[in-house]
XYZ file of C-alpha atoms in Angstrom:
561
model
C 39.047 -27.148 45.863
C 36.884 -24.314 47.141
C 39.709 -22.880 49.227
C 42.122 -23.147 46.287
C 39.703 -21.390 43.927
C 39.122 -18.652 46.514
C 42.856 -18.067 46.941
C 43.387 -17.851 43.165
C 40.511 -15.377 42.883
C 42.199 -13.155 45.427
C 44.896 -12.595 42.811
C 42.722 -12.778 39.676
C 39.149 -11.755 40.494
C 38.253 -11.108 36.841
C 38.883 -14.702 35.812
C 35.526 -16.169 34.860
C 36.854 -19.734 34.726
C 38.000 -19.459 38.336
C 34.530 -18.271 39.334
C 33.099 -21.330 37.570
C 35.544 -23.543 39.431
C 34.473 -21.976 42.729
C 30.786 -22.540 41.878
C 31.437 -26.206 41.031
C 33.269 -26.777 44.290
C 30.516 -25.071 46.290
C 27.804 -27.140 44.597
C 29.666 -30.366 45.319
C 29.560 -29.588 49.014
C 25.904 -28.592 48.905
C 26.475 -24.869 49.172
C 24.535 -22.171 47.342
C 26.670 -21.037 44.395
C 24.528 -18.294 42.900
C 26.980 -15.457 43.571
C 29.890 -17.336 41.985
C 27.780 -18.226 38.941
C 26.729 -14.584 38.533
C 30.359 -13.533 38.603
C 31.301 -16.221 36.072
C 28.514 -15.248 33.663
C 29.410 -11.561 33.966
C 33.050 -12.251 33.092
C 32.250 -14.804 30.352
C 29.497 -13.000 28.416
C 30.057 -15.116 25.307
C 29.997 -18.468 27.130
C 26.612 -20.198 26.679
C 27.384 -22.803 29.359
C 28.059 -20.061 31.936
C 24.691 -18.494 31.083
C 22.951 -21.878 31.337
C 24.502 -22.608 34.718
C 23.379 -19.224 36.012
C 19.869 -19.772 34.624
C 19.631 -23.112 36.412
C 20.731 -21.471 39.663
C 18.132 -18.718 39.275
C 15.469 -21.375 38.696
C 16.493 -23.304 41.814
C 16.277 -20.066 43.792
C 12.746 -19.423 42.501
C 13.857 -16.329 40.550
C 11.949 -17.349 37.433
C 12.142 -14.079 35.493
C 15.915 -13.952 35.989
C 16.147 -17.623 35.012
C 14.218 -17.042 31.786
C 16.433 -14.097 30.901
C 19.573 -16.189 31.389
C 18.149 -19.090 29.370
C 17.406 -16.556 26.654
C 21.006 -15.301 26.817
C 22.336 -18.858 26.516
C 20.136 -19.560 23.489
C 21.039 -16.263 21.834
C 24.659 -17.296 22.049
C 23.932 -20.877 20.966
C 20.521 -21.458 19.369
C 21.218 -25.190 18.984
C 21.841 -25.696 22.733
C 19.465 -28.607 23.394
C 19.993 -28.613 27.162
C 19.071 -24.919 27.384
C 15.842 -25.517 25.449
C 14.992 -28.433 27.774
C 15.737 -26.511 30.957
C 13.758 -23.518 29.732
C 10.861 -25.929 29.213
C 11.067 -27.004 32.857
C 10.605 -23.393 33.861
C 7.699 -22.993 31.438
C 6.049 -26.118 32.843
C 6.417 -24.779 36.369
C 4.564 -21.644 35.246
C 1.837 -23.677 33.534
C 2.888 -22.557 30.038
C 2.379 -25.995 28.546
C 2.238 -25.138 24.852
C 5.458 -23.140 25.097
C 7.104 -25.971 27.029
C 6.081 -28.465 24.362
C 7.619 -26.233 21.688
C 10.877 -25.889 23.659
C 11.102 -29.640 24.235
C 10.345 -30.450 20.613
C 13.231 -28.190 19.682
C 15.497 -29.941 22.203
C 14.796 -33.456 20.896
C 15.059 -32.291 17.273
C 18.530 -30.943 18.039
C 19.532 -33.983 20.102
C 17.423 -37.057 19.213
C 19.124 -39.224 21.860
C 18.240 -36.775 24.666
C 16.179 -39.174 26.800
C 15.433 -36.681 29.580
C 13.944 -34.227 27.085
C 11.823 -36.964 25.491
C 10.572 -37.860 28.975
C 9.672 -34.255 29.801
C 8.021 -33.766 26.402
C 5.851 -36.840 26.897
C 4.801 -35.555 30.321
C 3.904 -32.130 28.935
C 1.882 -33.701 26.118
C -0.011 -35.820 28.613
C -0.864 -32.712 30.640
C -2.627 -31.133 27.656
C -4.446 -34.336 26.696
C -2.278 -35.467 23.752
C -2.213 -39.062 24.947
C -1.152 -40.779 21.719
C 1.816 -38.445 21.329
C 2.693 -38.875 25.014
C 2.692 -42.670 24.680
C 4.961 -42.402 21.639
C 7.289 -40.171 23.631
C 7.602 -42.624 26.508
C 8.246 -45.443 24.033
C 11.041 -43.356 22.537
C 12.569 -42.981 26.003
C 12.436 -46.760 26.411
C 14.165 -47.244 23.067
C 17.004 -45.138 24.447
C 16.901 -46.534 28.010
C 15.023 -49.877 28.088
C 15.691 -50.388 31.810
C 14.403 -46.979 32.932
C 11.573 -47.949 35.287
C 9.961 -44.458 35.545
C 9.354 -44.426 31.782
C 7.561 -47.776 32.034
C 5.410 -46.326 34.834
C 4.564 -43.154 32.921
C 3.713 -45.178 29.829
C 1.423 -47.295 32.021
C -0.278 -44.116 33.255
C -1.019 -42.983 29.703
C -2.204 -46.439 28.655
C -4.571 -46.467 31.627
C -6.016 -43.104 30.574
C -6.507 -44.596 27.111
C -8.445 -47.436 28.778
C -5.865 -49.983 27.708
C -5.800 -51.688 31.075
C -3.974 -54.937 30.188
C -1.216 -53.009 28.381
C -0.922 -50.612 31.328
C -0.597 -53.526 33.721
C 2.159 -55.077 31.619
C 4.097 -51.817 31.722
C 3.695 -51.691 35.513
C 4.895 -55.269 35.874
C 7.946 -54.496 33.734
C 8.733 -51.484 35.930
C 8.519 -53.700 39.016
C 10.859 -56.254 37.448
C 13.411 -53.486 37.055
C 12.671 -51.807 40.388
C 10.726 -54.070 42.794
C 10.341 -51.128 45.217
C 8.707 -48.796 42.701
C 5.844 -47.204 44.614
C 4.848 -45.345 41.444
C 4.234 -48.641 39.648
C 2.199 -49.965 42.588
C 0.138 -46.770 42.569
C -0.777 -47.214 38.895
C -1.716 -50.839 39.622
C -3.921 -49.576 42.447
C -5.620 -47.140 40.084
C -6.212 -49.953 37.587
C -7.869 -52.023 40.319
C -10.075 -49.083 41.286
C -10.996 -48.468 37.646
C -12.247 -52.056 37.504
C -14.281 -51.602 40.670
C -11.863 -53.675 42.790
C -11.635 -51.096 45.542
C -10.467 -53.464 48.293
C -7.537 -54.645 46.182
C -6.721 -51.034 45.314
C -6.620 -50.102 48.994
C -4.314 -53.038 49.752
C -1.852 -51.800 47.137
C -1.929 -48.265 48.512
C -1.394 -49.656 52.018
C 1.703 -51.467 50.718
C 3.106 -48.167 49.509
C 2.311 -46.445 52.805
C 3.896 -49.274 54.800
C 7.208 -48.635 53.039
C 6.917 -44.834 53.065
C 4.758 -43.161 55.711
C 5.170 -39.852 53.840
C 3.505 -41.204 50.678
C 1.041 -38.313 50.535
C -0.497 -39.278 47.186
C -1.279 -42.792 48.387
C -2.683 -41.555 51.683
C -4.909 -39.136 49.761
C -5.981 -41.828 47.283
C -7.614 -43.881 50.035
C -10.471 -41.366 50.255
C -11.350 -41.936 46.591
C -12.014 -45.635 47.143
C -14.994 -45.368 49.480
C -17.055 -43.039 51.610
C -15.146 -41.961 54.720
C -16.742 -42.056 58.174
C -15.977 -41.276 61.804
C -14.149 -44.615 62.127
C -11.497 -43.117 59.831
C -10.386 -40.652 62.495
C -6.930 -42.224 62.466
C -6.660 -41.501 58.744
C -7.552 -37.859 59.432
C -5.032 -37.541 62.270
C -2.242 -38.877 60.054
C -3.277 -36.678 57.135
C -3.237 -33.556 59.321
C 0.153 -34.524 60.748
C 1.535 -34.952 57.216
C 0.192 -31.543 56.240
C 1.835 -29.887 59.219
C 5.256 -30.263 57.605
C 6.129 -27.524 55.072
C 5.830 -28.857 51.523
C 5.734 -27.514 47.958
C 2.208 -26.639 46.802
C 2.006 -29.518 44.337
C 2.840 -32.036 47.051
C 0.272 -30.602 49.436
C -2.573 -30.474 46.917
C -3.766 -34.124 46.807
C -3.933 -34.460 50.580
C -5.667 -31.113 50.989
C -8.425 -32.216 48.563
C -8.613 -35.569 50.364
C -9.155 -33.961 53.764
C -11.874 -31.843 52.184
C -13.578 -35.032 51.005
C -13.242 -36.602 54.457
C -15.082 -33.717 56.102
C -17.685 -33.673 53.325
C -18.301 -37.408 53.825
C -18.760 -37.030 57.585
C -20.991 -33.966 57.222
C -18.686 -31.214 58.530
C -19.268 -28.932 55.567
C -17.631 -25.769 56.869
C -14.351 -27.548 57.554
C -14.648 -29.369 54.211
C -14.964 -26.071 52.352
C -12.044 -24.604 54.280
C -9.774 -27.361 52.952
C -11.206 -27.215 49.446
C -10.651 -23.460 49.412
C -7.015 -23.928 50.415
C -6.519 -26.702 47.844
C -7.868 -24.539 45.054
C -5.786 -21.549 46.128
C -2.701 -23.755 45.877
C -3.835 -24.966 42.453
C -4.121 -21.370 41.254
C -0.615 -20.624 42.538
C 0.971 -23.623 40.835
C -0.987 -23.685 37.560
C -1.496 -21.519 34.481
C -3.805 -18.509 34.775
C -7.354 -18.635 33.448
C -8.075 -16.215 30.604
C -11.772 -15.304 30.702
C -11.459 -12.876 27.807
C -9.890 -15.513 25.556
C -12.671 -17.981 26.389
C -15.339 -15.406 25.584
C -13.643 -14.554 22.280
C -13.504 -18.249 21.395
C -17.226 -18.689 22.101
C -18.002 -15.515 20.117
C -15.987 -16.910 17.231
C -17.715 -20.287 17.260
C -21.177 -18.750 17.400
C -20.359 -16.285 14.623
C -18.854 -18.804 12.212
C -20.504 -22.156 12.934
C -24.168 -21.558 12.255
C -26.783 -23.770 10.590
C -25.697 -22.775 7.064
C -22.007 -23.431 7.790
C -22.744 -26.912 9.133
C -24.979 -27.740 6.150
C -22.305 -26.594 3.660
C -19.524 -28.554 5.329
C -21.465 -31.802 5.659
C -20.544 -32.681 2.086
C -17.062 -33.566 3.358
C -18.408 -35.565 6.302
C -18.706 -39.276 7.010
C -22.156 -40.881 7.148
C -21.408 -43.479 9.829
C -24.083 -43.759 12.540
C -21.646 -45.308 15.013
C -20.437 -42.113 16.765
C -22.244 -41.044 19.930
C -21.053 -38.108 22.026
C -21.912 -37.245 25.612
C -21.053 -33.619 26.360
C -21.582 -31.089 29.107
C -19.727 -29.547 31.987
C -17.286 -31.641 33.971
C -19.103 -33.440 36.819
C -22.489 -33.142 35.100
C -23.299 -36.868 34.926
C -21.469 -37.806 31.725
C -19.896 -40.890 33.333
C -23.262 -42.093 34.618
C -24.857 -41.696 31.176
C -21.999 -43.525 29.495
C -22.089 -46.361 32.012
C -25.819 -46.843 31.441
C -25.524 -46.877 27.658
C -22.329 -48.953 27.608
C -24.180 -51.701 29.490
C -26.126 -52.298 26.269
C -24.607 -55.199 24.298
C -24.443 -53.144 21.084
C -22.626 -50.182 22.643
C -18.931 -49.676 23.330
C -18.007 -47.014 25.870
C -14.693 -45.523 24.758
C -14.361 -43.116 27.682
C -12.922 -39.639 27.194
C -11.454 -39.426 23.702
C -9.590 -36.153 23.240
C -9.513 -36.447 19.430
C -11.236 -33.142 18.681
C -9.448 -31.289 21.447
C -6.108 -32.408 20.023
C -6.926 -32.001 16.333
C -8.997 -28.836 16.336
C -8.214 -26.863 19.493
C -5.101 -25.270 17.991
C -7.158 -23.910 15.065
C -9.781 -22.543 17.480
C -7.155 -20.971 19.754
C -5.269 -19.335 16.875
C -8.459 -17.844 15.469
C -9.540 -16.566 18.897
C -6.171 -14.892 19.526
C -5.774 -13.524 15.992
C -9.392 -12.419 15.680
C -9.828 -14.245 12.363
C -12.462 -16.741 11.238
C -12.124 -20.471 11.719
C -10.487 -21.989 8.669
C -11.175 -25.644 7.840
C -10.754 -26.736 4.233
C -12.829 -29.600 2.834
C -9.680 -31.726 2.799
C -9.071 -30.912 6.480
C -12.651 -31.822 7.376
C -12.592 -35.041 5.371
C -9.339 -36.048 7.023
C -10.736 -35.340 10.497
C -13.916 -37.323 9.805
C -12.059 -40.322 8.424
C -9.490 -40.158 11.206
C -12.199 -40.230 13.852
C -14.031 -43.172 12.254
C -10.714 -45.044 12.006
C -10.137 -44.352 15.700
C -13.523 -45.849 16.603
C -12.850 -48.874 14.396
C -9.587 -49.487 16.239
C -11.360 -49.300 19.577
C -14.269 -51.573 18.630
C -14.693 -53.264 15.280
C -18.240 -54.500 15.781
C -20.199 -52.283 18.211
C -23.192 -50.575 16.609
C -22.487 -47.417 18.625
C -19.255 -46.096 20.161
C -19.510 -43.450 22.875
C -17.074 -40.606 23.400
C -17.891 -38.975 26.729
C -15.265 -36.236 26.761
C -17.353 -33.455 28.381
C -15.703 -30.439 26.780
C -16.511 -31.672 23.304
C -19.359 -29.182 23.775
C -16.909 -26.722 22.213
C -16.812 -28.826 19.042
C -20.492 -29.697 18.608
C -20.730 -27.669 15.390
C -17.618 -29.306 13.988
C -18.966 -32.736 14.947
C -22.284 -31.919 13.262
C -20.439 -31.023 10.067
C -18.011 -33.953 10.095
C -20.427 -36.641 11.253
C -23.964 -35.750 10.155
C -25.453 -38.967 11.571
C -23.715 -38.718 14.951
C -25.895 -38.352 18.009
C -24.985 -35.911 20.783
C -26.325 -36.269 24.329
C -25.997 -33.134 26.430
C -25.969 -33.782 30.185
C -27.379 -30.932 32.253
C -27.100 -30.624 36.007
C -27.892 -27.856 38.463
C -25.012 -25.400 37.882
C -24.418 -24.951 41.615
C -24.025 -28.704 42.117
C -21.915 -28.940 38.956
C -19.524 -26.121 39.780
C -19.078 -27.122 43.419
C -18.319 -30.680 42.337
C -15.654 -29.344 39.991
C -14.241 -27.165 42.760
C -14.011 -30.221 45.011
C -11.908 -32.274 42.566
C -8.258 -32.045 41.580
C -8.053 -31.780 37.804
C -5.149 -31.465 35.385
C -3.796 -27.874 35.308
C -5.122 -27.454 31.751
C -8.596 -27.022 33.310
C -7.717 -23.489 34.317
C -11.291 -22.503 35.226
C -11.677 -25.173 37.919
C -9.996 -23.497 40.897
C -11.690 -20.126 41.335
C -15.411 -19.620 41.974
C -15.566 -16.499 39.796
C -13.778 -18.296 36.949
C -16.181 -21.207 37.333
C -19.209 -18.923 37.200
C -17.870 -17.206 34.071
C -16.972 -20.508 32.402
C -20.433 -21.887 33.124
C -22.010 -18.808 31.580
C -19.960 -19.206 28.399
C -20.756 -22.934 28.218
C -24.446 -22.097 28.645
C -24.280 -19.450 25.928
C -22.683 -21.899 23.499
C -25.177 -24.673 24.252
C -28.024 -22.219 23.553
C -26.461 -21.674 20.148
C -26.181 -25.398 19.429
C -29.783 -25.936 20.540
C -30.904 -23.326 18.023
C -28.596 -24.658 15.323
C -28.988 -28.455 15.438
C -32.120 -30.523 14.990
C -33.770 -32.483 17.799
C -32.689 -35.767 16.220
C -29.024 -34.685 16.551
C -28.920 -33.145 20.033
C -30.727 -34.487 23.119
C -30.708 -32.623 26.441
C -30.786 -34.965 29.465
C -31.278 -33.566 32.986
C -29.097 -35.318 35.530
C -31.767 -34.928 38.181
C -34.347 -36.518 35.877
C -32.019 -39.414 35.116
C -31.484 -40.285 38.784
C -35.173 -39.729 39.594
C -36.478 -41.951 36.776
C -33.528 -43.915 35.365
C -35.576 -46.291 33.240
C -37.545 -43.583 31.447
C -34.464 -41.543 30.604
C -32.367 -44.609 29.741
C -35.057 -45.691 27.298
C -35.138 -42.211 25.823
C -31.354 -42.105 25.352
C -31.329 -45.531 23.679
C -34.168 -44.562 21.375
C -32.305 -41.368 20.515
C -29.200 -43.282 19.422
C -31.302 -45.789 17.491
C -31.168 -48.888 19.701
C -33.794 -51.119 21.256
C -34.318 -51.203 25.009
C -32.175 -53.656 27.016
C -32.840 -54.154 30.754
C -29.117 -54.603 31.420
C -28.804 -50.840 31.170
C -30.461 -50.582 34.606
C -27.753 -52.846 36.077
C -24.956 -50.556 34.871
C -23.323 -50.561 38.307
C -22.605 -54.298 37.933
C -20.706 -53.821 34.690
C -17.099 -55.016 34.736
C -15.904 -52.344 32.298
C -13.243 -49.977 33.568
C -14.236 -46.464 34.582
C -11.318 -44.040 34.412
C -12.881 -40.891 35.889
C -13.369 -39.314 39.298
C -16.887 -40.813 39.365
C -15.743 -44.440 39.253
C -16.763 -45.206 42.855
C -20.125 -43.474 42.619
C -21.242 -45.167 39.383
C -20.672 -48.592 40.949
C -23.053 -47.831 43.810
C -26.143 -47.707 41.586
C -28.469 -44.754 41.165
C -28.299 -42.310 44.061
C -30.155 -39.063 44.613
C -27.813 -37.943 47.395
C -25.851 -35.543 45.185
C -28.969 -33.719 43.973
C -29.143 -30.357 45.718
C -25.773 -30.897 47.342
C -25.082 -27.197 46.948
C -27.512 -26.418 49.786
C -24.979 -27.788 52.295
C -22.533 -25.117 51.108
C -24.995 -22.323 50.418
C -23.175 -19.698 52.472
C -19.934 -20.439 50.587
C -21.317 -20.260 47.038
C -20.385 -16.654 46.293
C -20.798 -16.017 42.530
C -22.209 -19.516 41.977
C -25.389 -18.629 43.875
C -26.815 -16.672 40.940
C -26.363 -19.494 38.407
C -29.447 -21.254 37.094
C -29.869 -24.041 34.585
C -31.779 -23.216 31.429
C -34.606 -25.515 30.344
């Protein structure tokens, strides 16, 4: 066909349809068809499909600006072109423009409700920005359209796991394996569920099964380091990991293994080589994720401090809910929030709900709009009442009878004023840890791309400063019976004293089971799940000293008392 199209073009080189035919024939044989698609689009300026095909070719070639322009041309010609909206979203996701991608995908599925691929991509984008309920609904919609689509069962299982719905997640994995018994993705989620439950040996066995069938399973090879402390006897693991890295790979594929090798060297005490790999991992994360906007963060903190003062909170409390059940643990990522939750959740009257993104999902858009537009935060009494009742309903669905329900989503520190207004009887525990230990620990972990500050030491230092500035404001704004500051170092030094103090703060009697938190069978769905099952350890206190020469802008950070 390619030869025939070429011969016809010799006689009619302005025929756009012939150029399309040539491109199709080249693509079928695996050839690069960009030139033919350019010629077709040039000669068919009113053909939206020709523009879409060219846009897709630009995207495959990594020419993202050209791709976006061609997608724009296709949508100008045909605004209801669902496939163009969906493919534009893929490009936006690749650039880390998650909110724009969500908007493009919502448009695609509105135009074409049976578009399963767009529903799948939309659910994935929603998960990336923490909208877990909406993501789960999206995957269920895919399964309504394609009940036997194993990847959708796996992705639904992933979301259910993040929602701490372990049995439901396992059922979704088992269904995926019924459809596709070789699904390594389903086995990987099962392995994560085992690790969440503290069954690290079983988790490793599942990862080994994946590796046995695919020696290039980089994610599974990397996951092994998260299940235990590595040692010199794991030299074979290191040799294989370095061999796997030697092959050229896209940044996103390289990332997990690069972080894992960093952890290996940290575990065995080779800190310079550890930092070398962590530095490379974070550089790759910056390349493949959305940029961090320090100015926007500072404007948001300015806005919160300016508008949410003591008087504002007092005025808005009239629309709040007087339940004493809500407890929040806030702070920086990697500041000890998981440890505090695990201690408190070992009390028989406490339910640990994990990281609930309720306020991030419900209120972040209002905060972001105000920060960009330079206007005040605008919450009507009806909005506030709806948020308060919605949150209490969420807690009731998670646990009908616990006296206290803990939400340990760290970045709720942004919403402390809103929480104080909505839930006047809520208690907020602020975990504080040496900023150098905190920021290095963040730098050493792979987080979702939405955590844009996590991959650059200067961004981390700036973010920490803004967090510190906001917590100073909350300390001056809220009473001591609403906000309790807990030093991580104090907690690991004297766990009983601080555990008693936290329980007293949230209005519960002492229970000795809180000191046996590491024996709890509850699932822990965070990066700290291995550490919190080892009992109290002081080994991470002052960890920054091992990396002192690498700290850069972090060296000047100090925790405020």
